[in-house]
Coordinates of C-alpha atoms and ligand atoms in Angstrom, one line a residue:
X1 CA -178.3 -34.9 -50.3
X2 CA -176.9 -35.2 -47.0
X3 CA -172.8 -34.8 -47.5
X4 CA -172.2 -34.8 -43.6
X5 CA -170.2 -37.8 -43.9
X6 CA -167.4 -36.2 -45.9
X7 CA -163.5 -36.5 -44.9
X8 CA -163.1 -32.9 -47.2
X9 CA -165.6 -30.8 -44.9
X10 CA -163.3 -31.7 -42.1
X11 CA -160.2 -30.7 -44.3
X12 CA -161.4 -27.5 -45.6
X13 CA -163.5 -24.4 -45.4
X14 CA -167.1 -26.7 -45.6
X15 CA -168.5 -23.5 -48.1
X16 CA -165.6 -24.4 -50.4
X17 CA -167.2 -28.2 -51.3
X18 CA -169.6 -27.7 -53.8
X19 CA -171.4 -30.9 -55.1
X20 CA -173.8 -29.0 -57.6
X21 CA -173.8 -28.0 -61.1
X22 CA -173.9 -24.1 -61.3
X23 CA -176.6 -22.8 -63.7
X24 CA -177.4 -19.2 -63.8
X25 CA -176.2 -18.2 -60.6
X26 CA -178.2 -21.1 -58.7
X27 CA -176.7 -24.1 -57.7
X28 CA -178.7 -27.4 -59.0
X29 CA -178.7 -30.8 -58.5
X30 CA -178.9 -33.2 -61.6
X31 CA -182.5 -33.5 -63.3
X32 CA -181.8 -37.1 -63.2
X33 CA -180.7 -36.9 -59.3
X34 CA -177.7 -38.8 -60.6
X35 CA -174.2 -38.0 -59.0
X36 CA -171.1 -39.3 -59.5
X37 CA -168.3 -39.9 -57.0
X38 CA -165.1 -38.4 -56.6
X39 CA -162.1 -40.4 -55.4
X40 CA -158.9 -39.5 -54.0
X41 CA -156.2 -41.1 -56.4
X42 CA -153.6 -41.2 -53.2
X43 CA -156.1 -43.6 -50.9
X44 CA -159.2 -44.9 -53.4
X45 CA -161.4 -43.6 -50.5
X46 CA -165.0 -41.4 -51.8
X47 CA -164.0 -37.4 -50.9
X48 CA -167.8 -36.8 -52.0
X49 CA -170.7 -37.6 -54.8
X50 CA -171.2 -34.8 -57.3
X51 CA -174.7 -34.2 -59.5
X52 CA -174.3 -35.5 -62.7
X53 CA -175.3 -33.3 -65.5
X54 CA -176.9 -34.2 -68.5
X55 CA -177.4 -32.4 -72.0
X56 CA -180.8 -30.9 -70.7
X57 CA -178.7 -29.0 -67.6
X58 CA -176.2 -28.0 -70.3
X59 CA -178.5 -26.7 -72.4
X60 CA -180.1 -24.4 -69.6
X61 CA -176.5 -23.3 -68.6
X62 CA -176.0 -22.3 -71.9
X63 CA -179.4 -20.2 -72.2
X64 CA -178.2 -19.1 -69.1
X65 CA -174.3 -17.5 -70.1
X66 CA -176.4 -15.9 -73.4
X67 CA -179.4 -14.0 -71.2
X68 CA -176.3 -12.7 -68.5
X69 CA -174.0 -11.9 -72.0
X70 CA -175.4 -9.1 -73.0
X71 CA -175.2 -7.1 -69.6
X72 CA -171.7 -8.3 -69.0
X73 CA -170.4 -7.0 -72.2
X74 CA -171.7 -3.9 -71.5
X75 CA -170.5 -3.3 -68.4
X76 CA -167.6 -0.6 -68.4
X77 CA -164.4 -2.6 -68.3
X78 CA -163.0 -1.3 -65.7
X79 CA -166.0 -3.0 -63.8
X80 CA -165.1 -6.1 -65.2
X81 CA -161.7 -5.3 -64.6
X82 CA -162.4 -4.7 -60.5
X83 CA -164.4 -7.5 -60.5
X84 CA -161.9 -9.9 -61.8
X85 CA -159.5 -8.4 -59.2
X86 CA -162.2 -8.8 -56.4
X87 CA -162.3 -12.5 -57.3
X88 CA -158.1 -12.8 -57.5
X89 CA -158.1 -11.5 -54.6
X90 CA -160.9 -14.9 -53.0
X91 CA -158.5 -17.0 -54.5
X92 CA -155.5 -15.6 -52.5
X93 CA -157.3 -15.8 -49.5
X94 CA -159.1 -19.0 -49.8
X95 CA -155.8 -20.5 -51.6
X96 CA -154.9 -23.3 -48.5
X97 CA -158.0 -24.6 -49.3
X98 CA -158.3 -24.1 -52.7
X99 CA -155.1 -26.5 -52.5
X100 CA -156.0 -28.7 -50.2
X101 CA -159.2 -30.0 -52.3
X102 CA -156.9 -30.1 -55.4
X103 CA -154.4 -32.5 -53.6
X104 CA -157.6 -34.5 -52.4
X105 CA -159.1 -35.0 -55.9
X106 CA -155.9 -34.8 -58.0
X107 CA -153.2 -36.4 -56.2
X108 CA -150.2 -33.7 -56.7
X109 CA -148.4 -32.9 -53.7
X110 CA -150.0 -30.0 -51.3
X111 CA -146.7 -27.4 -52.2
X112 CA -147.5 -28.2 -56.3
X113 CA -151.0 -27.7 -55.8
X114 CA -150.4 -24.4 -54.1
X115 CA -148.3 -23.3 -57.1
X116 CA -151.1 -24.4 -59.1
X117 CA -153.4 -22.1 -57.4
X118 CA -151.0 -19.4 -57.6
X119 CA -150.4 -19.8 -60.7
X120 CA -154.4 -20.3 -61.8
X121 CA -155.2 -16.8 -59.8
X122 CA -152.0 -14.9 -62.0
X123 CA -153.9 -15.2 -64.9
X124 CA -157.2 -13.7 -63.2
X125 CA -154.7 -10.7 -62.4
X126 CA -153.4 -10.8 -65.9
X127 CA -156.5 -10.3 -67.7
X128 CA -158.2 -8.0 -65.3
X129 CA -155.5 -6.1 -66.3
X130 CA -155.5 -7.1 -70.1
X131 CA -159.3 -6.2 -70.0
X132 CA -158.7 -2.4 -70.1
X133 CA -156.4 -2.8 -73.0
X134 CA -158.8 -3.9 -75.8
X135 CA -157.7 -1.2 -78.8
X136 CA -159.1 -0.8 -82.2
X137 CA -157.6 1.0 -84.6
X138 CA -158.2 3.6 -87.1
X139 CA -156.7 3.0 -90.6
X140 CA -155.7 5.4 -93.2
X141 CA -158.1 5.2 -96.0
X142 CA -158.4 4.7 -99.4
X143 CA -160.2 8.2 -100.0
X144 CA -160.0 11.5 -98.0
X145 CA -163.8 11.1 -96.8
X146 CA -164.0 8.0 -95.5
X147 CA -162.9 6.7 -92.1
X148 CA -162.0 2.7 -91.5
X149 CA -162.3 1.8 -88.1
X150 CA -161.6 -1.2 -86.4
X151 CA -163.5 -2.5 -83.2
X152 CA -163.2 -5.5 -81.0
X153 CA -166.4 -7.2 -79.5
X154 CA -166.5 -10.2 -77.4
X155 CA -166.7 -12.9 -79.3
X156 CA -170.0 -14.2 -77.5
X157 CA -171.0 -17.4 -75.4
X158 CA -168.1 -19.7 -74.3
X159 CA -168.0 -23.4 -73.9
X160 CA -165.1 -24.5 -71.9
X161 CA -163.8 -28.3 -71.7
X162 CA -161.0 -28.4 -69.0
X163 CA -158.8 -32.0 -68.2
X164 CA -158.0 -33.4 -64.8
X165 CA -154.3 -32.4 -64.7
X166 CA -154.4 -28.7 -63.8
X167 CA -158.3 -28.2 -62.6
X168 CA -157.4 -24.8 -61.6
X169 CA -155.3 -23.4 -63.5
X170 CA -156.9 -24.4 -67.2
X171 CA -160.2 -23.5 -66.0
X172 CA -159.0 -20.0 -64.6
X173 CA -157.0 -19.7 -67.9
X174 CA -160.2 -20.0 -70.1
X175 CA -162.8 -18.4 -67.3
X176 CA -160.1 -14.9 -67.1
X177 CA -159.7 -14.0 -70.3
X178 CA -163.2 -14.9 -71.8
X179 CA -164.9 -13.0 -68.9
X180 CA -162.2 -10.0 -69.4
X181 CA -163.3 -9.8 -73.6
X182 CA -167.0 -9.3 -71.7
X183 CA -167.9 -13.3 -72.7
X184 CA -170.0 -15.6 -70.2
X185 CA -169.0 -18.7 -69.7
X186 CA -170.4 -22.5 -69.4
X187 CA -167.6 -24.6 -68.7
X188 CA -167.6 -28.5 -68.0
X189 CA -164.9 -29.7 -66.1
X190 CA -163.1 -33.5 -66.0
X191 CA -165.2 -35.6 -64.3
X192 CA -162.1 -37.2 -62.0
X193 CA -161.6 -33.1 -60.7
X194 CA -164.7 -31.1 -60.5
X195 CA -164.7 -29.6 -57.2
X196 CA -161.9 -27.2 -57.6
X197 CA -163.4 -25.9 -60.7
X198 CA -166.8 -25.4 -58.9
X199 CA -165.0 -23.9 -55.7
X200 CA -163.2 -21.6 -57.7
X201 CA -166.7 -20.7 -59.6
X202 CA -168.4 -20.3 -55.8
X203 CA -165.7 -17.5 -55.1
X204 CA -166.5 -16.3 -58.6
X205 CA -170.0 -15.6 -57.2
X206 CA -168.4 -14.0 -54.1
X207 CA -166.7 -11.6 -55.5
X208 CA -170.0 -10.3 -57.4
X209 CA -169.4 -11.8 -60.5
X210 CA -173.0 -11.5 -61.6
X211 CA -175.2 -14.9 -61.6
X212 CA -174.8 -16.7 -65.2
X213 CA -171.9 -15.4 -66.3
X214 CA -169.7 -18.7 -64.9
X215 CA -171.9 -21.9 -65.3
X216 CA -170.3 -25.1 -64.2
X217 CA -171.8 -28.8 -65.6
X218 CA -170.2 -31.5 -63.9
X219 CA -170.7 -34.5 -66.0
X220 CA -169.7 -38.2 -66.5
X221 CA -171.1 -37.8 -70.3
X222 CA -168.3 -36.1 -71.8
X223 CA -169.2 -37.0 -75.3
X224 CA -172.8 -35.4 -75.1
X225 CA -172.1 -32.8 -73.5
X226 CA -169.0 -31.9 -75.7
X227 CA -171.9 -32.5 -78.5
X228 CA -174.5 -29.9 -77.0
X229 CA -171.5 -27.7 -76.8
X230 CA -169.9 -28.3 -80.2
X231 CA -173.9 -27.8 -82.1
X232 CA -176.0 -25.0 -79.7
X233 CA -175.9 -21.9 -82.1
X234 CA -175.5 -19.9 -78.6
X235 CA -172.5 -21.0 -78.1
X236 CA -169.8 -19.0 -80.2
X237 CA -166.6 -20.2 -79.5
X238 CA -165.5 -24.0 -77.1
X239 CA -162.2 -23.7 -75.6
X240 CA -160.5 -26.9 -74.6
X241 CA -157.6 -28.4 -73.5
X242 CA -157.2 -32.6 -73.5
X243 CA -156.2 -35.1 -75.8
X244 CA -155.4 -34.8 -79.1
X245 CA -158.0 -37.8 -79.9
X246 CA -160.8 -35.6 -78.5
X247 CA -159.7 -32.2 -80.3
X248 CA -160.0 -34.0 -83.0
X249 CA -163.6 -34.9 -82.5
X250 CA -164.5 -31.3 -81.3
X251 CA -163.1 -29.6 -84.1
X252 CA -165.3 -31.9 -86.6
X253 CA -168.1 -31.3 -84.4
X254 CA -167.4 -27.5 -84.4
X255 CA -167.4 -27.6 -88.0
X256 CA -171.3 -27.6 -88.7
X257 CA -171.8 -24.2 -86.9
X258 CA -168.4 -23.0 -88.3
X259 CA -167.6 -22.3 -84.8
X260 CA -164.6 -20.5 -83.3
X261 CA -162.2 -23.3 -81.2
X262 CA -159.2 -22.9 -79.4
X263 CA -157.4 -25.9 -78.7
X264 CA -154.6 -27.1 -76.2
X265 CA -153.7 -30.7 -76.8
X266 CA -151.4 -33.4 -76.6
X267 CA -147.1 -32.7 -76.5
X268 CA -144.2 -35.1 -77.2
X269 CA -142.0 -32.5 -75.7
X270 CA -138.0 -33.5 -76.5
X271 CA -135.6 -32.3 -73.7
X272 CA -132.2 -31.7 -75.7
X273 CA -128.6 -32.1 -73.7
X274 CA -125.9 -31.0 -75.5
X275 CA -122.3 -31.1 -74.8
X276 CA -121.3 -28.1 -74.0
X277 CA -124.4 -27.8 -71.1
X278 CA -124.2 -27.1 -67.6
X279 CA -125.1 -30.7 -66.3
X280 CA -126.5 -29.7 -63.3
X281 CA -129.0 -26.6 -64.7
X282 CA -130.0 -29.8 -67.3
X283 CA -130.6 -32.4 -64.5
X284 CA -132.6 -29.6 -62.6
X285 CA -134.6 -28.5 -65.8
X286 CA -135.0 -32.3 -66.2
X287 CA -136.4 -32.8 -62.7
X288 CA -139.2 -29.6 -62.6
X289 CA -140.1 -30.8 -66.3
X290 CA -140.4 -34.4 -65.8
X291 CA -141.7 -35.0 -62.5
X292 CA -144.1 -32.4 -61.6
X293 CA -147.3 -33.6 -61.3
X294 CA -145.6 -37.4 -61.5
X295 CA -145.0 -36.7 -65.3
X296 CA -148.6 -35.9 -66.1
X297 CA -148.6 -32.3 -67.7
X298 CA -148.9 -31.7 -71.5
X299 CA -145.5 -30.0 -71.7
X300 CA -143.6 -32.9 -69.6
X301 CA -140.3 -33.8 -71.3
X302 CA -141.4 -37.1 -73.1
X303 CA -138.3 -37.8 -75.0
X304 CA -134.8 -37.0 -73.0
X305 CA -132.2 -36.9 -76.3
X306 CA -128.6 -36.6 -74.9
X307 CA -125.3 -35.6 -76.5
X308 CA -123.5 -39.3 -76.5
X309 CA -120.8 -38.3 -74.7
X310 CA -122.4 -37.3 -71.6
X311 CA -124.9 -39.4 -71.6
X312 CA -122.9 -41.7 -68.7
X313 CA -122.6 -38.8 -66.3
X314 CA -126.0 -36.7 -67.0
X315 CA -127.8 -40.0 -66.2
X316 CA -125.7 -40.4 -62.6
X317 CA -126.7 -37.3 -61.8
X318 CA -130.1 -37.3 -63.1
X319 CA -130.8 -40.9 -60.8
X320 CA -129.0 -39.2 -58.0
X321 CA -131.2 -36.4 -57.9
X322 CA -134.5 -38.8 -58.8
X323 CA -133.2 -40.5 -55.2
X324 CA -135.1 -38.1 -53.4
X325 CA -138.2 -38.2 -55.0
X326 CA -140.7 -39.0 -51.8
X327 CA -143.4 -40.9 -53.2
X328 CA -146.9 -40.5 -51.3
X329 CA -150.0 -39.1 -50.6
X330 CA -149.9 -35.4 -51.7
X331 CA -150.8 -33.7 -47.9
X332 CA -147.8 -34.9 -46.5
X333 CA -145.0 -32.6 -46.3
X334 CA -142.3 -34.9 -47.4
X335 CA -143.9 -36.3 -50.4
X336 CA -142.4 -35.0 -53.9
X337 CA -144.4 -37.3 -56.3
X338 CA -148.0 -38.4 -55.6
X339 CA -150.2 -40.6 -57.1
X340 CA -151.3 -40.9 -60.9
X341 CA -154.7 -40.2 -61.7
X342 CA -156.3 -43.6 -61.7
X343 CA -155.2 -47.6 -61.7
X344 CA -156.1 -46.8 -65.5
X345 CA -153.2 -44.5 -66.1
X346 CA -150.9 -46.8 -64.0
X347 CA -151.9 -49.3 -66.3
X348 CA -151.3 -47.2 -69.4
X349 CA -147.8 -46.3 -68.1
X350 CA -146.8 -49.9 -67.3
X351 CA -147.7 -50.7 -70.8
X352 CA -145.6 -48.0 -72.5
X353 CA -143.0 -49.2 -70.0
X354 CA -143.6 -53.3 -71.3
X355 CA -143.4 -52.3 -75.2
X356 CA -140.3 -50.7 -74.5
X357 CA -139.0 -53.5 -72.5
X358 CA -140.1 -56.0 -75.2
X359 CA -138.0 -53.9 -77.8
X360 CA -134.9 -54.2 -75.7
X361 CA -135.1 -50.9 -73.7
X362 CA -133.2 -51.3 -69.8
X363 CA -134.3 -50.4 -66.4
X364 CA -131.5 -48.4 -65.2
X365 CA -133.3 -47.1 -62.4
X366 CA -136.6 -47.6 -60.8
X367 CA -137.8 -46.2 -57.3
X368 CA -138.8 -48.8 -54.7
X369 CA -142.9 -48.4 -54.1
X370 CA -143.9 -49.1 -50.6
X371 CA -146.5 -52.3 -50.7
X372 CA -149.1 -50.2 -48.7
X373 CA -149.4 -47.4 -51.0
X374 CA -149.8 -49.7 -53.9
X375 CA -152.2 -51.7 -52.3
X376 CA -154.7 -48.4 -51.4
X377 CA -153.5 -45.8 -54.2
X378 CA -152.6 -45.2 -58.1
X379 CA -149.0 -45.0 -57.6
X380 CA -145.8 -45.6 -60.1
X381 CA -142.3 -45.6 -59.5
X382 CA -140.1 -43.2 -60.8
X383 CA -137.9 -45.1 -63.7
X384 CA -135.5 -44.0 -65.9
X385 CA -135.2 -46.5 -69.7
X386 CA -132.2 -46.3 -71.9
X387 CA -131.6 -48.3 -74.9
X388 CA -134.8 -47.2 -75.8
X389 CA -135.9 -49.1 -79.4
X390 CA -136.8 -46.4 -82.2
X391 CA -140.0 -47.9 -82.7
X392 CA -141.1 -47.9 -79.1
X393 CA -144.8 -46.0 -78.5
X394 CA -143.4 -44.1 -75.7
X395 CA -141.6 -42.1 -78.1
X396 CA -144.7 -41.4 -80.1
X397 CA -147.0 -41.3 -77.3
X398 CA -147.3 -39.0 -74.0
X399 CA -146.2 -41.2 -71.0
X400 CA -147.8 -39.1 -68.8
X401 CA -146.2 -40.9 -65.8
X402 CA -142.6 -40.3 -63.8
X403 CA -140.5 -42.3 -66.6
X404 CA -137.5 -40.6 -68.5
X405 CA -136.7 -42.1 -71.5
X406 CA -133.0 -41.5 -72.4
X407 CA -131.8 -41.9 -76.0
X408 CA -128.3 -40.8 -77.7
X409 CA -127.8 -38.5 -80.3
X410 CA -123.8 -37.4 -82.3
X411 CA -125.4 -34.1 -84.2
X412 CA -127.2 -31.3 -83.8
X413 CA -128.4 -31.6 -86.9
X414 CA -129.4 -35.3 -86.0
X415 CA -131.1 -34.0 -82.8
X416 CA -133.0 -31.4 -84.4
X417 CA -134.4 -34.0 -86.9
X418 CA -135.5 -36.4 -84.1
X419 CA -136.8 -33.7 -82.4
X420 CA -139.4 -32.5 -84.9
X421 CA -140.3 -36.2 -86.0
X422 CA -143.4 -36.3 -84.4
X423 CA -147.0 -35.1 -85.0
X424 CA -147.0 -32.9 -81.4
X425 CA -145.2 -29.6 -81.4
X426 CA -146.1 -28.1 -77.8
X427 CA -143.3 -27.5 -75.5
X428 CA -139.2 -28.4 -76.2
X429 CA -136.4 -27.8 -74.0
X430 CA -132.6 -27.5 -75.1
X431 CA -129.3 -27.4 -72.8
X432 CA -126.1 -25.9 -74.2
X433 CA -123.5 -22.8 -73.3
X434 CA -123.6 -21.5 -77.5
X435 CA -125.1 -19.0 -78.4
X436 CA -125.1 -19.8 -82.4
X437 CA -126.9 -23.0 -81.5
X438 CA -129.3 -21.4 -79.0
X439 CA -130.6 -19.5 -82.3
X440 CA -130.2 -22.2 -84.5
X441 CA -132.3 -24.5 -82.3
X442 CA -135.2 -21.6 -81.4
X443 CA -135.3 -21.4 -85.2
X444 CA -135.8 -25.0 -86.3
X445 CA -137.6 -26.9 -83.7
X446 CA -141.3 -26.9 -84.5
X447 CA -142.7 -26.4 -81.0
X448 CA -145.3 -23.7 -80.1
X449 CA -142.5 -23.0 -76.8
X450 CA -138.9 -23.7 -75.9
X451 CA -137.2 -23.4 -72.9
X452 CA -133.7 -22.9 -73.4
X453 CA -131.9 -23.8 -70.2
X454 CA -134.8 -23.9 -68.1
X455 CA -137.9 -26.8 -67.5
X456 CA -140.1 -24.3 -66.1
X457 CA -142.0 -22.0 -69.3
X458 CA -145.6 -21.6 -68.1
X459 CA -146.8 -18.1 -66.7
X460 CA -149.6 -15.8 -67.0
X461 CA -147.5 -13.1 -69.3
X462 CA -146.4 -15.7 -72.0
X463 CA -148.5 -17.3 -74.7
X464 CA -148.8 -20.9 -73.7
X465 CA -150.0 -23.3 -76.8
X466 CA -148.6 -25.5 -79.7
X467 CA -148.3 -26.6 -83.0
X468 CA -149.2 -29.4 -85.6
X469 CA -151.7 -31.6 -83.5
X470 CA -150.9 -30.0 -80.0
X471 CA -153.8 -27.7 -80.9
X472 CA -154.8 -23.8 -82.2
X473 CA -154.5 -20.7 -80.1
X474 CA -152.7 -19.2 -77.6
X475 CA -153.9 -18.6 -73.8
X476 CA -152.2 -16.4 -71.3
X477 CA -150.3 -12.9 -72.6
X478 CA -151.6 -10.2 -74.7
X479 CA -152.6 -12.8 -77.3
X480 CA -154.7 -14.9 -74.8
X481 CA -157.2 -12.6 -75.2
X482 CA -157.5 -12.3 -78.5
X483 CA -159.0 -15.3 -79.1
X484 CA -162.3 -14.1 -77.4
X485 CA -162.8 -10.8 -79.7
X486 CA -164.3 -10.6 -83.4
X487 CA -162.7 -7.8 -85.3
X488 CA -165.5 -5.5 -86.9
X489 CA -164.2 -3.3 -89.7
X490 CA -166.4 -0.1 -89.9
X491 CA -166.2 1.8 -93.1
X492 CA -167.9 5.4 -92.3
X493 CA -168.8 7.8 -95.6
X494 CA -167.9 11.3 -93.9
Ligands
ADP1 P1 -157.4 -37.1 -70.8 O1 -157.0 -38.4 -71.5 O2 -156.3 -36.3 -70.3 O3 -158.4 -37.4 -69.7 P2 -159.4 -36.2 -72.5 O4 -159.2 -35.4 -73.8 O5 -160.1 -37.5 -72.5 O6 -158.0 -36.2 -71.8 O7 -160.2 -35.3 -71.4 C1 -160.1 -33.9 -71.3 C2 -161.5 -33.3 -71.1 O8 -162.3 -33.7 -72.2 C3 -162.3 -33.9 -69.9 O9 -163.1 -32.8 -69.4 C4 -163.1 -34.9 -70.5 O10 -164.3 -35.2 -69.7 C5 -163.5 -34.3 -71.8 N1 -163.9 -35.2 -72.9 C6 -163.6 -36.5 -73.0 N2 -164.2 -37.0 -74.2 C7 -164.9 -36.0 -74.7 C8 -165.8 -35.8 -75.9 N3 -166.0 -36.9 -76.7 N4 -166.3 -34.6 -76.1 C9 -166.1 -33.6 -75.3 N5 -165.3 -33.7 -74.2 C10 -164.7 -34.8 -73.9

């Protein structure tokens, strides 16, 4: 197919645009010869068209990841382990352009893509580190002549499901610590994003990661795919992060071959102000939680509960700070807050917005959208509702757009309830100077992580995942790995 008309080969490192689906160390076009396009959310304009893989190239990839499993789990780790560093190290290098194609086909401005990158390649570091710390244990037996030994062993084949949000950083956050445990992987990732989960695969290959042990399926049939995934009896564990609605599906489908699934799904994430906080660390918090990526990551603050009594001045300052939110496309400097994904989610936003407005919620502060950008791109304004109805869906829902919904509370004991009343448990955040509540609060809130005076929680070192239906698992730290070994118990007769 001749790509020579592409904007993004003029923008990047040509090498770096991969429009194939990677399969055993080749790259292949779609049996069907089918493509889809990929749009950039800030302009509606095509970047490229990508092959469209069906169930019978996900099938192959699969046979693929089992025939290159069994070297790669043999290989000593610290192979692995220099090999993962090797391809850490591609990422660094190639990481302006690694950013650059995530602005183009994501929207988030070029200095949050970067982090994203960064932050995507720290958990290839982690777990080429983590790889040479895979310990059994020997247990004290029951009698004198026996020995009980415990071993870990990859868990096998890997099926990865990634989202649009992050397509760097969730696919290198499955792709490290699988391929660490000694586990190939055949990954499929969203269909608005693919090209910086295949570039990222490419410098996989570069950095002599052998052939089949990363397989990429781009595909606009999520739900066979995520079938063929969910039933091949090669597969031995699916890793995905999404929606709740679609973990839901994969963990049914999982159920047949009773196999393994990690899941990181949907968050309600409250953001708690009390009293006693340092207004300015809480507006701050509020600002890196709420607006990075315009409000569409799975631990965005969803639900902004503050103390009554400051509620006055922490929204001043909040809307004072939200004044300097540059709205735009994501590659020029000055722009804060890029487009949403798609006219779709705009839509979706505006109607979480509407209900709320129906139930007597107030605009007390929405940013002016230049006419230009709306007319070309997926834009929303930044908008902050109070008087926010209890039964609004926005406070059941993810908005997964730049709006702060502000509601009062008198208690913490009242705060703590509203806080928990929700299905989602994946990220909460809590402002105050005391101590006693600090413990009180990491205690009782049912969230898989809290930041406690901070927005920012995610890193390579600490296990990132939630609770209730925000999913199963942990991925990043020592227990990220875990989730990619069996535990064989070995009972030797001496
Ligand atoms: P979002 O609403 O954020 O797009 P989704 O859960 O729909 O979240 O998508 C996350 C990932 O799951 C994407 O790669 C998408 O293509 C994939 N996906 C969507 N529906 C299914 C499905 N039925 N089975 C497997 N994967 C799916």
């Amino acid at each position: 197919m001749d790509n020579s008309y592409m904007p993004i080969t003029e923008l990047c490192n040509p090498f770096l645009i991969r429009t194939c689906a990677l399969i055993g160390g080749e790259w292949c076009e779609s049996d069907s010869k089918k493509y889809f396009p990929v749009i950039n959310p800030a302009t509606g304009e095509l970047l490229t068209n990508v092959a469209d893989a069906g169930v019978e190239e996900a099938r192959r990839a699969i046979v693929a990841a089992a025939q290159a499993q069994s070297n790669w789990m043999q290989k000593p780790v610290q192979e692995r382990s220099r090999l993962l560093h090797a391809w850490h190290a591609l990422v660094l290098k190639h990481s302006d352009d690694l950013a650059l194609i995530l602005t183009l086909e994501q929207g988030k401005p070029l200095t949050e893509a970067r982090a994203e990158i960064a932050y995507g390649a720290s958990y290839i570091e982690w777990f080429a580190e983590e790889a040479k710390r895979i310990y059994g244990d020997i247990i004290a037996p029951q009698h004198p002549d026996q020995r009980i030994m415990v071993i870990k062993q990859p868990v096998g084949v890997v099926a990865a499901i990634t989202p649009w949000n992050f397509p760097n950083a969730m696919l290198a956050r499955k792709l490290a610590p699988a391929l660490a445990a000694g586990c190939a992987v055949v990954a499929k990732p969203a269909a608005e994003t693919p090209l910086s989960a295949l570039a990222l695969a490419w410098l996989a290959e570069e950095a002599g990661i052998p052939a089949g042990v990363i397989n990429i399926v781009p595909s606009t049939d999520a739900s066979a795919i995520g079938i063929e995934f969910s039933s091949n009896k090669l597969v031995r564990k699916l890793s995905f992060t999404g929606s709740t609605r679609v973990g839901k599906i994969l963990i049914q489908q999982c159920a047949e071959d009773v196999k393994r699934i990690t899941l990181e799904l949907g968050g309600n994430a409250p953001f708690i102000v009390f009293e006693d906080a340092d207004l300015d660390a809480a507006v701050a918090g509020a600002m890196a939680s709420k607006f990075r990526n315009a409000g569409q990551t799975c631990v965005c603050a969803n639900r902004f509960y503050i103390h009554r009594n400051i509620q006055s001045v922490f929204c001043a300052k909040l809307i004072q700070a939200m004044q300097s939110l540059t709205i735009g496309n994501g590659v020029a400097s000055e722009t804060k807050i890029g487009p949403l994904i798609s006219r779709s989610a705009v839509k979706k936003v505006q109607s979480l917005v509407d209900d709320a407005l129906k139930k007597g919620a107030r605009i007390t502060y929405q940013a002016d959208l230049d006419k230009t950008l709306l007319a070309i791109g997926s834009y929303y304004p930044p908008t902050v509702l109070n008087n926010i109805a209890d039964d609004s869906l926005l406070l059941t829902q993810e908005i997964f757009g730049p709006v702060v919904a502000i509601l009062p509370f008198d208690s913490d004991e009242e705060v703590a309830k509203l806080a928990n009343d929700t299905d989602y448990g994946l990220a909460a955040y809590c402002f105050t100077r005391d101590s006693k509540r600090i413990k009180k609060m990491s205690e009782i809130l049912a969230t898989g992580m809290l930041g406690i005076n901070t927005g920012t929680i995610s890193n390579a070192m600490a296990p990132f995942g939630g609770v209730k239906h925000s999913g199963w698992g942990r991925e990043g730290s020592h227990y990220g790995i875990a989730d990619y070994l069996e535990i064989k118990y070995i009972c030797e007769q001496i």
